[in-house]
Amino acid sequence: MKYRAYFHPRKFLFFITLLSISISPANAQDSLINYDEAKMPPYTLPDPLQLLNGTHISTSKAWMKEQRPRMLQLFADNVYGRIPGKPKELHFAVKTIDSFALNGTAVRKEITIFFTNASGPSMEALLYLPKSSAMPVPVFMGLNFYGNQTVSKDPGIDLSERWAPNDEEKHIDNNKATDASRGTDESRWPVEEIIKRGYGLMTAYYGDLEPDYPGGWKTGIRTSMKSALAINEQEWSAMSAWAWGLSRMMDYLETDRAVDAKKVVITGHSRLGKAALWAGANDTRFAIVVSNNSGEGGAALSRRWYGETIKIINTSFPHWFITKYKQYNESPQLLPVDQHILLALMAPRPLYVASAAADKWADPKGEFLSAKNAEPVYALFGKKGLGVSELPPVDHPVGETIKYHIRNGKHDITLYDWKQYLDFADIQFEKMKPKKSR
């Protein structure tokens, strides 16, 4: 049972509390878990606009040409590992189409994304599109935790056959999904609401790319695609493997005439929010990037000693990041980057960061400050950020091109969160429309 708790996406906090964390007198940040702002040691964030020679960039052109590539490389070298490119033999097979899904309001497609030949590594994607639209539609996209069948009770969705963490609540037994698992995560995927608002939804099970446990790389794409992608399994991480899969989903969307591929919103919750941010940083085809409760290694500042830390996350989930990231377990201040720079890599594209008041482990204030400190880069493009200097009250979203909210409740993605993201997408995509000449 301890083994199962270790790999349970929703119960990892319970296991964390059982960890024996070594005490380092030289660094109090590693000695215990802190939830007291008064005990926060001072820290200095790296300046995203400062070049190696000490000078500062002052234009968006300089950011895109000089600083952005260097910052992206620093994250690849120190945190996530690099993401390989598109495989030469990538192709798609639409397995099923239901034109009367969700009581006739939607079209449901199931697509196999083949990374090599027809019998090689692949992932299974689920796509819902509004049936009533005569025009290509924008799409929200993200990975799910337990298989596509958990997203909806729709009986036409194929049951995932991949390894999954045992979970009594989700009806995952002997590491396999059962028919009873259908719709068990539907609260996190309000498909009907998304369709009603005129958006499509695409999702895939992250375990199709790499099972989420330390040895998962042995059966995931870091092994099966090693030769095809010409990359060693240690050069990237599970987080990069999941991010790579999101880009392959985007590859498919560019081929579907019912989709407006210029208006794809990438989103993710918790660890999959980290993956969404890393995918969004590397793949600028994503028009809007959304991070929901992504915490340490995601939107939260790593230098803050609050909730989960680099050391804790690397101890609990050693496969999520590359080996070099562990060198900063005791000294996060030595990292040449911090997560505000990861958020800045989305510029000038719209970015939404969200937290939950009861999710102290993910450090809501650290997520807010990260978004706040990404503002100088967005300002180079003439884009406005949060517009406030203090953490806003719960359930009061703030910001413009960078937006943030902290809602009541626990670590989760809720209908409230989705409504904010849909509203945000409405506004941002309206701005993208070409202005009519007078």
XYZ file of C-alpha atoms in Angstrom:
438
model
C 0.000 0.000 0.000
C 2.902 2.382 0.636
C 4.064 1.828 -2.936
C 0.660 2.750 -4.266
C 0.456 5.901 -2.156
C 3.851 6.991 -3.475
C 2.614 7.172 -7.047
C -0.923 8.374 -6.445
C -1.369 11.741 -8.195
C -3.909 13.009 -5.690
C -2.538 11.495 -2.485
C 1.136 12.378 -2.841
C 0.768 15.059 -0.154
C -0.015 12.330 2.356
C 3.136 10.482 1.469
C 5.197 13.670 1.587
C 4.303 14.135 5.244
C 5.804 10.719 5.954
C 9.142 11.580 4.387
C 12.144 11.901 6.658
C 13.790 15.114 5.503
C 17.420 15.485 6.521
C 18.337 18.588 8.488
C 21.067 20.785 7.032
C 22.229 23.376 9.583
C 23.667 25.444 6.739
C 20.292 25.866 5.097
C 17.096 26.029 7.153
C 15.043 25.702 3.970
C 15.883 22.002 3.884
C 15.162 21.260 7.541
C 11.375 21.458 7.646
C 8.243 22.541 5.828
C 7.400 26.190 6.272
C 3.987 27.863 6.074
C 4.912 31.059 7.908
C 5.701 34.157 5.808
C 7.420 35.687 8.836
C 10.060 32.954 8.632
C 10.763 33.537 4.954
C 14.518 34.032 4.430
C 15.480 36.879 2.093
C 16.062 35.940 -1.531
C 16.974 37.664 -4.755
C 15.429 36.698 -8.068
C 17.511 36.606 -11.237
C 16.703 39.498 -13.566
C 15.136 38.180 -16.783
C 16.308 41.273 -18.664
C 19.987 41.136 -17.629
C 22.462 39.772 -20.155
C 25.624 37.870 -19.252
C 27.720 41.034 -19.615
C 25.561 42.837 -17.061
C 23.703 45.040 -19.490
C 19.931 45.028 -19.767
C 17.797 44.464 -22.824
C 15.158 47.067 -23.548
C 13.333 45.792 -26.633
C 11.136 42.848 -27.515
C 13.450 42.090 -30.446
C 16.429 41.697 -28.112
C 14.373 39.435 -25.868
C 13.348 37.144 -28.706
C 16.742 37.065 -30.403
C 19.180 37.062 -27.482
C 17.663 36.502 -24.072
C 14.783 34.142 -24.657
C 16.879 31.373 -26.291
C 19.426 31.610 -23.461
C 16.773 31.427 -20.723
C 15.086 28.472 -22.423
C 18.432 26.677 -22.592
C 19.105 27.322 -18.904
C 15.821 25.629 -17.978
C 16.640 22.699 -20.244
C 20.145 22.361 -18.802
C 19.230 22.735 -15.134
C 15.599 21.695 -14.610
C 13.609 19.836 -17.261
C 16.047 18.550 -19.852
C 15.660 19.230 -23.525
C 12.632 18.394 -25.643
C 13.362 16.639 -28.949
C 11.623 17.591 -32.163
C 8.814 16.110 -34.214
C 9.473 12.494 -35.273
C 9.756 11.948 -39.019
C 7.205 9.131 -39.107
C 4.548 10.885 -37.019
C 1.073 10.160 -38.351
C -2.515 9.999 -37.149
C -5.428 7.591 -37.378
C -8.954 8.736 -36.503
C -10.363 5.575 -34.935
C -13.906 6.640 -34.167
C -16.216 9.567 -34.895
C -19.536 10.092 -33.121
C -21.448 12.992 -34.660
C -24.162 12.864 -31.979
C -22.062 12.887 -28.804
C -23.198 14.589 -25.609
C -26.880 14.423 -26.514
C -26.232 15.644 -30.031
C -24.351 18.815 -29.065
C -20.873 17.634 -29.980
C -18.737 15.567 -32.312
C -16.451 13.116 -30.544
C -13.280 11.867 -32.188
C -10.753 9.365 -30.922
C -7.359 9.664 -32.547
C -4.296 7.464 -32.292
C -1.148 9.547 -32.610
C 1.555 7.236 -33.931
C 5.115 8.359 -33.263
C 6.646 5.880 -35.698
C 5.002 3.095 -37.705
C 1.540 1.655 -37.107
C 2.788 -0.854 -34.545
C 5.180 1.482 -32.773
C 4.813 3.851 -29.803
C 1.640 5.926 -29.755
C -0.797 7.899 -27.639
C -4.590 7.953 -27.623
C -6.252 11.363 -27.890
C -9.874 12.298 -27.252
C -11.357 15.324 -29.021
C -14.774 16.926 -28.541
C -15.905 19.675 -30.925
C -19.116 21.759 -30.890
C -21.475 20.315 -33.471
C -23.258 23.566 -34.213
C -20.226 25.511 -35.419
C -19.814 26.031 -39.162
C -16.395 27.607 -38.641
C -13.154 26.130 -37.269
C -13.255 26.362 -33.477
C -10.674 27.185 -30.790
C -9.652 24.277 -28.575
C -8.563 23.792 -24.967
C -5.990 21.053 -24.621
C -4.395 19.186 -21.711
C -3.299 15.826 -20.364
C -5.358 13.789 -17.896
C -4.346 11.605 -14.934
C -6.174 8.280 -15.317
C -7.236 7.750 -18.922
C -9.589 9.417 -21.401
C -12.580 7.460 -20.103
C -12.391 9.319 -16.773
C -13.121 12.652 -18.472
C -16.755 11.810 -19.246
C -19.339 9.093 -18.645
C -19.710 8.928 -22.421
C -19.775 5.115 -22.965
C -18.275 5.474 -26.440
C -14.830 6.465 -25.127
C -12.318 3.643 -25.355
C -11.043 2.351 -22.032
C -7.352 3.018 -21.500
C -5.240 -0.143 -21.581
C -2.079 1.481 -20.205
C -0.562 1.225 -16.737
C -2.218 3.529 -14.233
C -1.709 4.096 -10.500
C -4.058 2.009 -8.375
C -6.897 4.100 -7.029
C -10.024 2.793 -5.356
C -11.929 6.045 -5.881
C -11.074 6.116 -9.593
C -11.671 2.361 -9.980
C -8.149 1.584 -11.134
C -7.373 -2.003 -10.066
C -4.171 -3.969 -10.631
C -2.846 -0.865 -12.421
C -5.584 -1.085 -15.067
C -8.648 1.050 -15.671
C -12.004 -0.665 -15.213
C -15.324 0.215 -16.805
C -16.368 1.755 -13.486
C -13.671 4.409 -13.956
C -15.772 6.180 -16.604
C -16.481 9.771 -15.652
C -14.674 9.587 -12.309
C -12.716 12.753 -13.110
C -15.471 14.605 -14.966
C -15.578 17.388 -12.361
C -12.166 18.425 -13.654
C -13.303 18.357 -17.281
C -16.615 20.235 -17.721
C -16.965 19.124 -21.342
C -20.566 20.323 -21.739
C -19.674 23.810 -20.472
C -16.666 24.021 -22.792
C -18.741 22.911 -25.791
C -21.547 25.342 -24.896
C -19.057 28.188 -24.908
C -17.979 27.326 -28.462
C -14.689 25.616 -27.672
C -13.393 22.148 -28.369
C -11.545 19.987 -25.853
C -8.637 17.666 -26.549
C -7.058 15.422 -23.934
C -4.854 12.361 -23.618
C -3.614 10.195 -20.761
C -0.138 11.255 -19.663
C 0.768 7.647 -18.909
C 0.669 6.953 -22.667
C 3.903 8.941 -22.822
C 5.594 7.824 -19.616
C 4.075 5.990 -16.638
C 4.398 8.178 -13.564
C 6.857 6.321 -11.356
C 10.679 6.376 -11.182
C 11.122 3.397 -13.519
C 8.419 4.514 -15.921
C 10.973 5.679 -18.488
C 11.818 2.037 -19.204
C 8.453 1.495 -20.885
C 7.787 5.099 -21.932
C 8.891 7.145 -24.912
C 12.270 7.969 -23.394
C 13.154 4.355 -24.177
C 10.877 3.422 -27.063
C 11.705 6.613 -29.001
C 15.379 6.784 -28.059
C 16.699 5.929 -31.521
C 14.013 7.702 -33.530
C 14.549 10.967 -31.651
C 18.320 10.572 -31.227
C 18.216 11.447 -27.538
C 19.444 9.606 -24.470
C 16.847 8.952 -21.743
C 18.913 10.959 -19.239
C 18.929 14.054 -21.449
C 15.274 14.665 -20.691
C 12.781 13.928 -17.937
C 9.254 12.670 -17.441
C 8.156 16.319 -17.426
C 9.755 16.864 -20.832
C 8.243 13.623 -22.147
C 4.764 14.789 -21.144
C 5.420 18.231 -22.646
C 6.650 16.590 -25.866
C 3.364 14.701 -26.106
C 1.385 17.934 -25.852
C 3.197 19.216 -28.921
C 2.337 16.021 -30.797
C -1.319 16.633 -29.952
C -0.878 20.111 -31.392
C 0.554 18.521 -34.546
C -2.731 16.684 -34.993
C -4.886 19.757 -34.382
C -3.106 21.517 -37.220
C -4.441 18.830 -39.568
C -8.089 18.948 -38.441
C -10.124 21.369 -40.570
C -12.750 21.701 -37.854
C -10.138 23.248 -35.531
C -8.718 26.762 -35.511
C -5.130 25.754 -34.780
C -4.169 29.402 -34.249
C -6.392 29.432 -31.176
C -5.303 26.504 -29.034
C -5.193 26.963 -25.254
C -2.835 24.634 -23.402
C -3.732 23.949 -19.794
C -2.807 21.596 -16.999
C -3.433 20.965 -13.316
C -0.785 20.188 -10.695
C 2.142 18.220 -12.194
C 0.434 18.444 -15.564
C 0.349 22.204 -15.097
C 4.141 22.064 -14.865
C 4.216 20.061 -18.092
C 1.872 22.552 -19.784
C 4.131 25.461 -18.841
C 7.229 23.696 -20.141
C 5.416 22.768 -23.347
C 4.178 26.344 -23.737
C 7.694 27.709 -23.260
C 9.097 25.438 -25.974
C 6.215 25.435 -28.442
C 4.989 28.893 -29.374
C 2.115 27.484 -31.440
C 0.036 27.438 -28.252
C -1.874 30.719 -28.320
C -2.690 30.871 -24.587
C -1.005 29.079 -21.667
C -2.865 28.200 -18.454
C -1.301 26.897 -15.227
C -3.645 25.544 -12.539
C -2.137 24.888 -9.085
C 1.201 23.907 -10.668
C 3.312 24.804 -7.626
C 6.981 23.866 -7.234
C 8.640 23.270 -10.577
C 5.666 24.994 -12.197
C 4.500 28.556 -11.538
C 5.732 28.948 -7.927
C 9.059 30.598 -7.169
C 11.672 27.999 -6.181
C 13.648 30.402 -4.004
C 10.743 30.844 -1.596
C 10.892 28.550 1.418
C 7.184 27.802 1.589
C 5.338 24.507 1.103
C 6.971 22.127 -1.334
C 10.645 22.731 -2.086
C 13.099 21.565 -4.732
C 14.519 19.006 -2.313
C 11.139 17.558 -1.401
C 9.910 17.292 -4.970
C 13.152 15.704 -6.153
C 13.053 13.223 -3.276
C 9.429 12.265 -3.841
C 9.440 12.299 -7.640
C 13.032 11.824 -8.826
C 11.923 11.156 -12.416
C 10.048 14.403 -12.984
C 13.168 16.503 -13.567
C 16.700 15.846 -14.806
C 19.483 14.736 -12.479
C 21.172 18.139 -12.447
C 18.136 19.716 -10.792
C 18.980 17.732 -7.665
C 22.187 19.742 -7.339
C 19.990 22.622 -6.162
C 18.225 20.640 -3.432
C 20.217 22.351 -0.698
C 20.785 25.678 -2.471
C 17.904 26.878 -4.666
C 19.489 30.340 -4.674
C 22.221 28.971 -6.942
C 19.777 28.199 -9.746
C 20.554 30.530 -12.657
C 16.804 30.875 -13.291
C 13.552 30.847 -11.338
C 9.976 30.222 -12.336
C 9.083 33.843 -13.083
C 11.429 33.509 -16.045
C 9.644 30.340 -17.155
C 6.395 32.330 -17.156
C 8.121 35.144 -19.033
C 8.988 32.673 -21.806
C 5.299 32.712 -22.752
C 5.472 36.408 -23.721
C 3.830 38.030 -25.554
C 1.153 35.305 -25.501
C -1.617 35.514 -22.880
C -0.870 33.644 -19.651
C -3.198 32.638 -16.820
C -1.874 31.412 -13.450
C -4.294 30.129 -10.797
C -3.987 29.031 -7.179
C -6.238 27.690 -4.407
C -6.403 29.178 -0.910
C -6.223 25.817 0.859
C -3.398 24.582 -1.370
C -0.534 25.953 0.701
C 1.726 23.160 -0.513
C 1.763 24.780 -3.965
C 2.567 28.216 -2.451
C -0.170 30.478 -3.894
C 1.757 33.640 -3.031
C 4.820 32.214 -4.755
C 2.728 31.596 -7.874
C 1.378 35.146 -7.726
C 4.854 36.656 -7.275
C 6.160 34.575 -10.144
C 3.488 35.987 -12.458
C 4.148 39.476 -11.101
C 7.862 39.237 -11.809
C 7.216 38.120 -15.387
C 5.698 41.537 -16.092
C 8.926 43.301 -17.205
C 9.262 40.920 -20.144
C 5.623 41.360 -21.168
C 6.125 45.140 -20.920
C 8.732 44.904 -23.697
C 5.856 43.890 -25.983
C 3.531 46.594 -24.692
C 1.481 44.014 -22.783
C -0.023 44.662 -19.357
C 0.379 42.251 -16.476
C -1.461 41.811 -13.193
C -1.882 45.504 -12.417
C -1.644 44.901 -8.648
C 1.286 44.464 -6.285
C -0.368 42.386 -3.554
C -2.012 38.949 -3.612
C -5.677 39.611 -4.465
C -8.615 38.416 -2.352
C -9.978 34.953 -3.101
C -12.296 34.673 -6.083
C -11.233 38.072 -7.473
C -9.205 37.538 -10.690
C -6.739 40.276 -11.623
C -4.667 41.121 -14.659
C -4.823 41.608 -18.394
C -2.407 39.719 -20.672
C -1.061 38.026 -17.554
C -3.967 37.044 -15.326
C -4.144 35.459 -11.881
C -6.702 34.258 -9.389
C -6.730 32.472 -6.073
C -10.016 30.756 -5.323
C -11.525 29.228 -2.229
C -10.923 25.518 -1.874
C -8.296 22.834 -2.151
C -5.773 21.556 -4.680
C -8.000 20.861 -7.671
C -9.281 22.288 -10.932
C -12.922 23.274 -10.637
C -15.757 24.696 -12.691
C -14.922 28.117 -11.238
C -11.399 27.833 -12.631
C -12.642 26.735 -16.048
C -15.104 29.615 -16.273
C -12.267 32.075 -15.685
C -10.145 30.414 -18.373
C -13.032 30.439 -20.854
C -13.732 34.110 -20.145
C -10.022 34.878 -20.540
C -9.875 33.036 -23.869
C -12.974 34.904 -25.087
C -11.308 38.235 -24.382
C -7.902 37.319 -25.766
C -9.199 35.753 -28.959
C -11.470 38.737 -29.546
C -8.354 40.917 -29.390
C -6.686 38.710 -31.996
C -9.376 39.378 -34.578
C -8.157 41.605 -37.412
C -9.537 45.114 -37.139
C -11.990 46.103 -39.838
C -10.862 48.951 -42.051
C -13.095 51.983 -42.088
